[in-house]
XYZ file of C-alpha atoms in Angstrom:
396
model
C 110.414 116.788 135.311
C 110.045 119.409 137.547
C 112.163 121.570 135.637
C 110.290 121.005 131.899
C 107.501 120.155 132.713
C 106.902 117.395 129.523
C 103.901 115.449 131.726
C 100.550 116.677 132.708
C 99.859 113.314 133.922
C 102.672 111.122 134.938
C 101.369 107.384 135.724
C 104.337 106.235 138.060
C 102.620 103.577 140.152
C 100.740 102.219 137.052
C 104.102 102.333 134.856
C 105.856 100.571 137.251
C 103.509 98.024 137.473
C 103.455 97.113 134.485
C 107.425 97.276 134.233
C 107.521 94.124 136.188
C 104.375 92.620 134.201
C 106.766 93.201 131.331
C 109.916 91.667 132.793
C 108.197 88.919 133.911
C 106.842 87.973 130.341
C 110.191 88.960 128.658
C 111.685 86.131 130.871
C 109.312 83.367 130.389
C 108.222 83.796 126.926
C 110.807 86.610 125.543
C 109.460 89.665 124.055
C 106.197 90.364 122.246
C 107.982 92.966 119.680
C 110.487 95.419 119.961
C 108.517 97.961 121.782
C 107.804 95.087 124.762
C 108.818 96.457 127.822
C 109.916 100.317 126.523
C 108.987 103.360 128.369
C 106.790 105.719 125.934
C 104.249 109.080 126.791
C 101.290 109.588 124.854
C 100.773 113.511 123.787
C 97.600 114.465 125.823
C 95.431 114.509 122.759
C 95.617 110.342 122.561
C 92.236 108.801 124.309
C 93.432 106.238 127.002
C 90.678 104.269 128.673
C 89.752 105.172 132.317
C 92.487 107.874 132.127
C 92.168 111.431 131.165
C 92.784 113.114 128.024
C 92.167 116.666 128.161
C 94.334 118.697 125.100
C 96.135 120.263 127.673
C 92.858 122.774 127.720
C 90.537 123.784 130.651
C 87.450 122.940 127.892
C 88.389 118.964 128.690
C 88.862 119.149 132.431
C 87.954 115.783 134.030
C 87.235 114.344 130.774
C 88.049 110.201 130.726
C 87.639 108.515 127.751
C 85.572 105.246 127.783
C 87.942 103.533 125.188
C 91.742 103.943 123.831
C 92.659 105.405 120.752
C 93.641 102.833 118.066
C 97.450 104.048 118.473
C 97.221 103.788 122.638
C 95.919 100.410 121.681
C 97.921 99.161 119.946
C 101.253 100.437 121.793
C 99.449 98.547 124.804
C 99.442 95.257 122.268
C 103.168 95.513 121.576
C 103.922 95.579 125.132
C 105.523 99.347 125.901
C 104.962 101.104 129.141
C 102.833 104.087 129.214
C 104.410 106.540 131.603
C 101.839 109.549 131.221
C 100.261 112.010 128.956
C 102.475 115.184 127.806
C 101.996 118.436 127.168
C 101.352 119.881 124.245
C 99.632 123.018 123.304
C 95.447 123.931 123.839
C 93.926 120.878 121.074
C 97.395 120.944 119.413
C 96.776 124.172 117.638
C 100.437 125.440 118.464
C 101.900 128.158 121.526
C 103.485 128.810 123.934
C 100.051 129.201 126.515
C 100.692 130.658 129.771
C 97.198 130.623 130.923
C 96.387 126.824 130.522
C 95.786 124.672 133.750
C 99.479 123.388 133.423
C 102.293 124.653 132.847
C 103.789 124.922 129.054
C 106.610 122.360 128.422
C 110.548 123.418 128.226
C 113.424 122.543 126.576
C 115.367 120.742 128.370
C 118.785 122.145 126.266
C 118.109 125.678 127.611
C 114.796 126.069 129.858
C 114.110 129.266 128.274
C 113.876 128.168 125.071
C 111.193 126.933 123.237
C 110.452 123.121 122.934
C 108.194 123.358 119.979
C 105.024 122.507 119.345
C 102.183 121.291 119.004
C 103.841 118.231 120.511
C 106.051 120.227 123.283
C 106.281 117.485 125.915
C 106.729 114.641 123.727
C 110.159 116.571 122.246
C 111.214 117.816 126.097
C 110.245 114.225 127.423
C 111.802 112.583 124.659
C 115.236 114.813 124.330
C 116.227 114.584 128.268
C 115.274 110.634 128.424
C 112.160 110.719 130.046
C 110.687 108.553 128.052
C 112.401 106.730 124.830
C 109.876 107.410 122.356
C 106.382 109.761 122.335
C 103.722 109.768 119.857
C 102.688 113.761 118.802
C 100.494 114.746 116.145
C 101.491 116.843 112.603
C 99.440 119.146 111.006
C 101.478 121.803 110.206
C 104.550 120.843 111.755
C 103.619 119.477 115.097
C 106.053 116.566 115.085
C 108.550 117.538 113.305
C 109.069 121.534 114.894
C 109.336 119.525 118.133
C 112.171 116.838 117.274
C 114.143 120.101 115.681
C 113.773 122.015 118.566
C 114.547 119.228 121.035
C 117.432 117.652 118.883
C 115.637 114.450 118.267
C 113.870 112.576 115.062
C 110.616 112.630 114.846
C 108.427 111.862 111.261
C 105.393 112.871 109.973
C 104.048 109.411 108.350
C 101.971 109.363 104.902
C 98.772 110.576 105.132
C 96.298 107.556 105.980
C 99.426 105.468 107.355
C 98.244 105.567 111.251
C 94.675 105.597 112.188
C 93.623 108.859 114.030
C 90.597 106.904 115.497
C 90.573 108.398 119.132
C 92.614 111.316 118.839
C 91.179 114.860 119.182
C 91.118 116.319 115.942
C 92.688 119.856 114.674
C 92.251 119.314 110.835
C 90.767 116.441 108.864
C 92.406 117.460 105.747
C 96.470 117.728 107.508
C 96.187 115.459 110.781
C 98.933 113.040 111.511
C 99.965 110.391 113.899
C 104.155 109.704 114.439
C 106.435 109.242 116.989
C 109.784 110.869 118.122
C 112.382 108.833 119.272
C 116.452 109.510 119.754
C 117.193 107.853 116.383
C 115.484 107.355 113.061
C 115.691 103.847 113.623
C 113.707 104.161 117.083
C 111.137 106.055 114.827
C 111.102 103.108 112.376
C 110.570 100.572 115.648
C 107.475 102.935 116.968
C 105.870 103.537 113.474
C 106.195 99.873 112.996
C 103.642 99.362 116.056
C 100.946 101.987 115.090
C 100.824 101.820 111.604
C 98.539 99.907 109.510
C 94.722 100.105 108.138
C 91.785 100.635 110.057
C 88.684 100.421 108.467
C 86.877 103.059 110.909
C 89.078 105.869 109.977
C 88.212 107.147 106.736
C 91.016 108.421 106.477
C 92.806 105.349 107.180
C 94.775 104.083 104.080
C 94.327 100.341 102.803
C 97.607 99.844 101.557
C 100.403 97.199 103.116
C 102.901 97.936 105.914
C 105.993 97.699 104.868
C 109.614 96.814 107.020
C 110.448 100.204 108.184
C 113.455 98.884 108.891
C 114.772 97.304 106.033
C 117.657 98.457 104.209
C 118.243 101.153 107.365
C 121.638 100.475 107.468
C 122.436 100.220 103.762
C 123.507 103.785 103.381
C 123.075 106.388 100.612
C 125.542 105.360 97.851
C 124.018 105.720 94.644
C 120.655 107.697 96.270
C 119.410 110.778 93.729
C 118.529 113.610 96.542
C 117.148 116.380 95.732
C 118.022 119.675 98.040
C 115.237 122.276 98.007
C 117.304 125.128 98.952
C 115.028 127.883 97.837
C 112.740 127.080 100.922
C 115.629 128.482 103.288
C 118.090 130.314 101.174
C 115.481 132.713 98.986
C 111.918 132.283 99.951
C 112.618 132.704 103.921
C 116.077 133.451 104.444
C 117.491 131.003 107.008
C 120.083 131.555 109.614
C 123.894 131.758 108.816
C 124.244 128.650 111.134
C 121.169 126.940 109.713
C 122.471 127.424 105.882
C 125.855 126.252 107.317
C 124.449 122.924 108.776
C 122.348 122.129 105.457
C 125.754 122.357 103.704
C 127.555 120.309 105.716
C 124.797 117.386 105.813
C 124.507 117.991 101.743
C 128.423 117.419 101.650
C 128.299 114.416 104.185
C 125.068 112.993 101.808
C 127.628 113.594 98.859
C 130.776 112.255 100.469
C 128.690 109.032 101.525
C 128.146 108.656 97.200
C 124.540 110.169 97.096
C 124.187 112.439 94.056
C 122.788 115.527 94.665
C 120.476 117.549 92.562
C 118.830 121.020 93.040
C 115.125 120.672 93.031
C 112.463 123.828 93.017
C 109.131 123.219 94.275
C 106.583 126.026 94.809
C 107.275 129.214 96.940
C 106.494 128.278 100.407
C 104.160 131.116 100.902
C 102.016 129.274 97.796
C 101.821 125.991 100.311
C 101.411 128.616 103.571
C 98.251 130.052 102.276
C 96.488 126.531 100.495
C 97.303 125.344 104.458
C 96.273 128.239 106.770
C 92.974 128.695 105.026
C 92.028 124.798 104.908
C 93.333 124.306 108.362
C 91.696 127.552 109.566
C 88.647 126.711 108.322
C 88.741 122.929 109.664
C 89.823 123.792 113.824
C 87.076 126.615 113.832
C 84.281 123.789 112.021
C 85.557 121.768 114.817
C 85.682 123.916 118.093
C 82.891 126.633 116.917
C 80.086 125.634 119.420
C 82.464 126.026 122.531
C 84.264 129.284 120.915
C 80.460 130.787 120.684
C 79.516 129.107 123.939
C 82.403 129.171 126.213
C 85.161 131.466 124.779
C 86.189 132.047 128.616
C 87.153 128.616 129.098
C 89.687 128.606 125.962
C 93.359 129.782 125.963
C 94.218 133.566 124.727
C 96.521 131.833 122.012
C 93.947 129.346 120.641
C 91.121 131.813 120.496
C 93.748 133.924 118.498
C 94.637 131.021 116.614
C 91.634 129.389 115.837
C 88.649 132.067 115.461
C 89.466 133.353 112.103
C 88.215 130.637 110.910
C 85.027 131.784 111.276
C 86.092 134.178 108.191
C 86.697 131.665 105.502
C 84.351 131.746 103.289
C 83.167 128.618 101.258
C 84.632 129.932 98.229
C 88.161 130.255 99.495
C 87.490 126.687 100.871
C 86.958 125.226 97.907
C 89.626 127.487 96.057
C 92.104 126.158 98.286
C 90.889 122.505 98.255
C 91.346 122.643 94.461
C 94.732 124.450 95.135
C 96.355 121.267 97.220
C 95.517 119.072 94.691
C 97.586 121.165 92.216
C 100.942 121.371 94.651
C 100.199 117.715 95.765
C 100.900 117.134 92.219
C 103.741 119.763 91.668
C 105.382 118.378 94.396
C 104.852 114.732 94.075
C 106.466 115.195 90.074
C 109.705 116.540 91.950
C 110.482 113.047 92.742
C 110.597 112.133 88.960
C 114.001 112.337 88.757
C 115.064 111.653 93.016
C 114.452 109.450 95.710
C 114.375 111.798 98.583
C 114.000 115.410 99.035
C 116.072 117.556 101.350
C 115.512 121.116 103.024
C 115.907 122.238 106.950
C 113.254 121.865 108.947
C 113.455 125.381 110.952
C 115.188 128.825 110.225
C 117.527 128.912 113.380
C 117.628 126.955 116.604
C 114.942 126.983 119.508
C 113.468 130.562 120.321
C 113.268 132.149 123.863
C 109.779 131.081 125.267
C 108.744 134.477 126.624
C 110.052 136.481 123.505
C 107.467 134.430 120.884
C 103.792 136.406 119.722
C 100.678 134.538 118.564
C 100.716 136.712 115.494
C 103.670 135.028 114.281
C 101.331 132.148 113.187
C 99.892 134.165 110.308
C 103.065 136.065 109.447
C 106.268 134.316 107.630
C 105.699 130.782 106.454
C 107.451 128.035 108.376
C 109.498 125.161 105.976
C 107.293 122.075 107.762
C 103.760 122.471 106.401
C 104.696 121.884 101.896
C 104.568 118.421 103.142
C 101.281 118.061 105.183
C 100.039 119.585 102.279
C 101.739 117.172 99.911
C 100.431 114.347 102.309
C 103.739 112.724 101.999
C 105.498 111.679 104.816
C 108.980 113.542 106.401
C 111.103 112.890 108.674
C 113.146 115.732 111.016
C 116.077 114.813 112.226
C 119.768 116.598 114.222
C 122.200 118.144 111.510
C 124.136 120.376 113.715
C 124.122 123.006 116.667
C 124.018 126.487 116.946
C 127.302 128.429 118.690
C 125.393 128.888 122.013
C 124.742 124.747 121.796
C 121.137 124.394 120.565
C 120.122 121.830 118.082
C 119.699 122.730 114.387
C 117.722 119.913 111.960
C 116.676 118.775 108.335
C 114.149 117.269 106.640
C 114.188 114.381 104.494
């Protein structure tokens, strides 16, 4: 930990405490679920009663929520061990910070490297064992960019599957709550807990929770996937190594008796500029009074992040409002004829921290955010390493 610096708040007496609470249960009565008794962090934008939640910004110093999110909550009910809050980036808008009061989360492959983000100490804390699963939020990528970067899984659920009661917002339209875990099955375990309906999040889906474990282990044989290459091979150009890896997980997919199809979608620069104006628009609507009020007391990345916002007009609002519905729809008719869609997740393994610009946000369009913007869910997980060692992933 004192190397990548995944905790801003590590709970060690409090964790350990209720370790034995656990084991002590676990032997009389045997475990309340699968979670009972496992070692999880929280990214520091999940309320936790009586202990602070800050978004990793100097705005939120001292702040301690009264109550815990509905996802803290429930974690709590299935008996898993909260070992601290993580880093992530200022209110989850994305980094690397430098000027935050903590330090900015590493990757515990190469500690140069970027961890990824939003949700940079749940994929550090996660990928070195830390902890064996971490909740992070998605709005463009947040989950996802993380688990690539880190080597683990980590999936963005359906929009409306886990209540976001209690968690600081970014974007009403593109928030989502998901874990990262080792394994997709791990995934499947944590989703299981938080998932569900809650009737004080609007935009909490009413809708049954299914086994995400069923079938896990029935394979592929006879799946229709569809690869959307033209995200990484013609609309950004992908590394040699990351093109590599997506063929050798499509031939593994079609070895295993999948049959693969070629599926085009819209450019990603269409979904890019339906999500940077919404979600632009949404972060400033949310952190105006304190950008007008208190600008000094906000990172140099967020402010660069977040204040154009203050430029959308209604118009393009609306324009791009009406503009998701239309790729929700183009996107959602690519699964006609599959089951699952396929692309990678990033364009080369984890960047050097010090080497990455804020103006890279508004500049090529990264492959994670077509699916916030679809609002269906994806899942990021290992398919290969890069020749200096660093993990390389896809999306399914």
């Amino acid at each position: 930990e004192d190397r990548v610096s995944s905790f801003i708040l590590l709970l060690a007496d409090q964790a350990r405490a209720a370790a034995r609470a656990a084991d002590e249960e676990i032997r009389k009565s045997g475990p309340r679920s699968p979670m009972h008794g496992i070692p999880i962090g929280l990214k520091d934008i999940y309320d936790t009663a009586g202990i602070a939640t800050t978004g990793h910004s100097r705005r939120m110093l001292g702040r301690i929520p009264p109550a815990d999110s509905v996802c803290t909550q429930k974690l709590g009910e299935a008996g898993s061990i909260l070992l601290g809050k993580l880093a992530t980036h200022e209110f989850a808008t994305g980094g690397p910070s430098f000027d935050l009061p903590w330090p900015a989360a590493r990757n515990p492959w190469r500690l140069d490297r970027f961890p990824g983000g939003s949700s940079s100490g749940s994929g550090s804390a996660v990928a070195c064992g830390e902890v064996l699963g971490a909740l992070g939020s998605d709005t463009g990528g947040s989950i996802r960019l993380p688990a690539a970067f880190c080597g683990t899984a980590g999936i963005k659920p359906t929009y409306g599957r886990v209540s976001k009661r209690g968690v600081l917002p970014l974007s009403w339209t593109f928030d989502n709550c998901g874990p990262l875990a080792w394994t997709a099955e791990d995934c499947a375990i944590m989703l299981q807990a938080v998932a569900g309906y809650d009737p004080q999040d609007p935009c909490s889906a009413d809708v049954p929770v299914p086994d995400f474990r069923a079938g896990i282990n029935d394979g592929v044989k006879g799946l229709r996937i569809g690869i959307v290459r033209h995200f990484y091979e013609s609309d950004r150009p992908a590394s040699k190594e990351a093109v590599a890896a997506m063929d050798a997980a499509i031939s593994v997919l079609r070895g295993l008796g999948a049959e693969i199809r070629e599926v085009t979608l819209p450019p990603l620069a269409d979904y890019q500029a339906c999500f940077r104006i919404i979600a632009l628009a949404e972060a400033f609507s949310i952190h105006e009074e304190d950008l007008k009020s208190r600008p000094q007391d906000c990172g140099e990345v967020f402010r660069y992040r977040v204040m154009p916002g203050a430029l959308v007009t209604s118009a393009d609002y609306v324009a791009a409002q009406r503009q998701l519905r239309k790729l929700v729809a183009r996107t959602l008719a690519a699964f006609d004829g599959v089951d699952a869609l396929v692309t990678a997740t990033t364009f080369a393994g984890a960047p050097v921290i010090r080497s990455m610009r804020s103006e890279a946000n508004f500049a090529d369009p990264p492959l994670t955010p077509p699916f916030n913007v679809a609002q269906c869910p994806a899942i990021a997980i290992c398919n290969g390493y890069t020749s200096d060692g660093m993990p390389l992933s896809m999306q399914i």
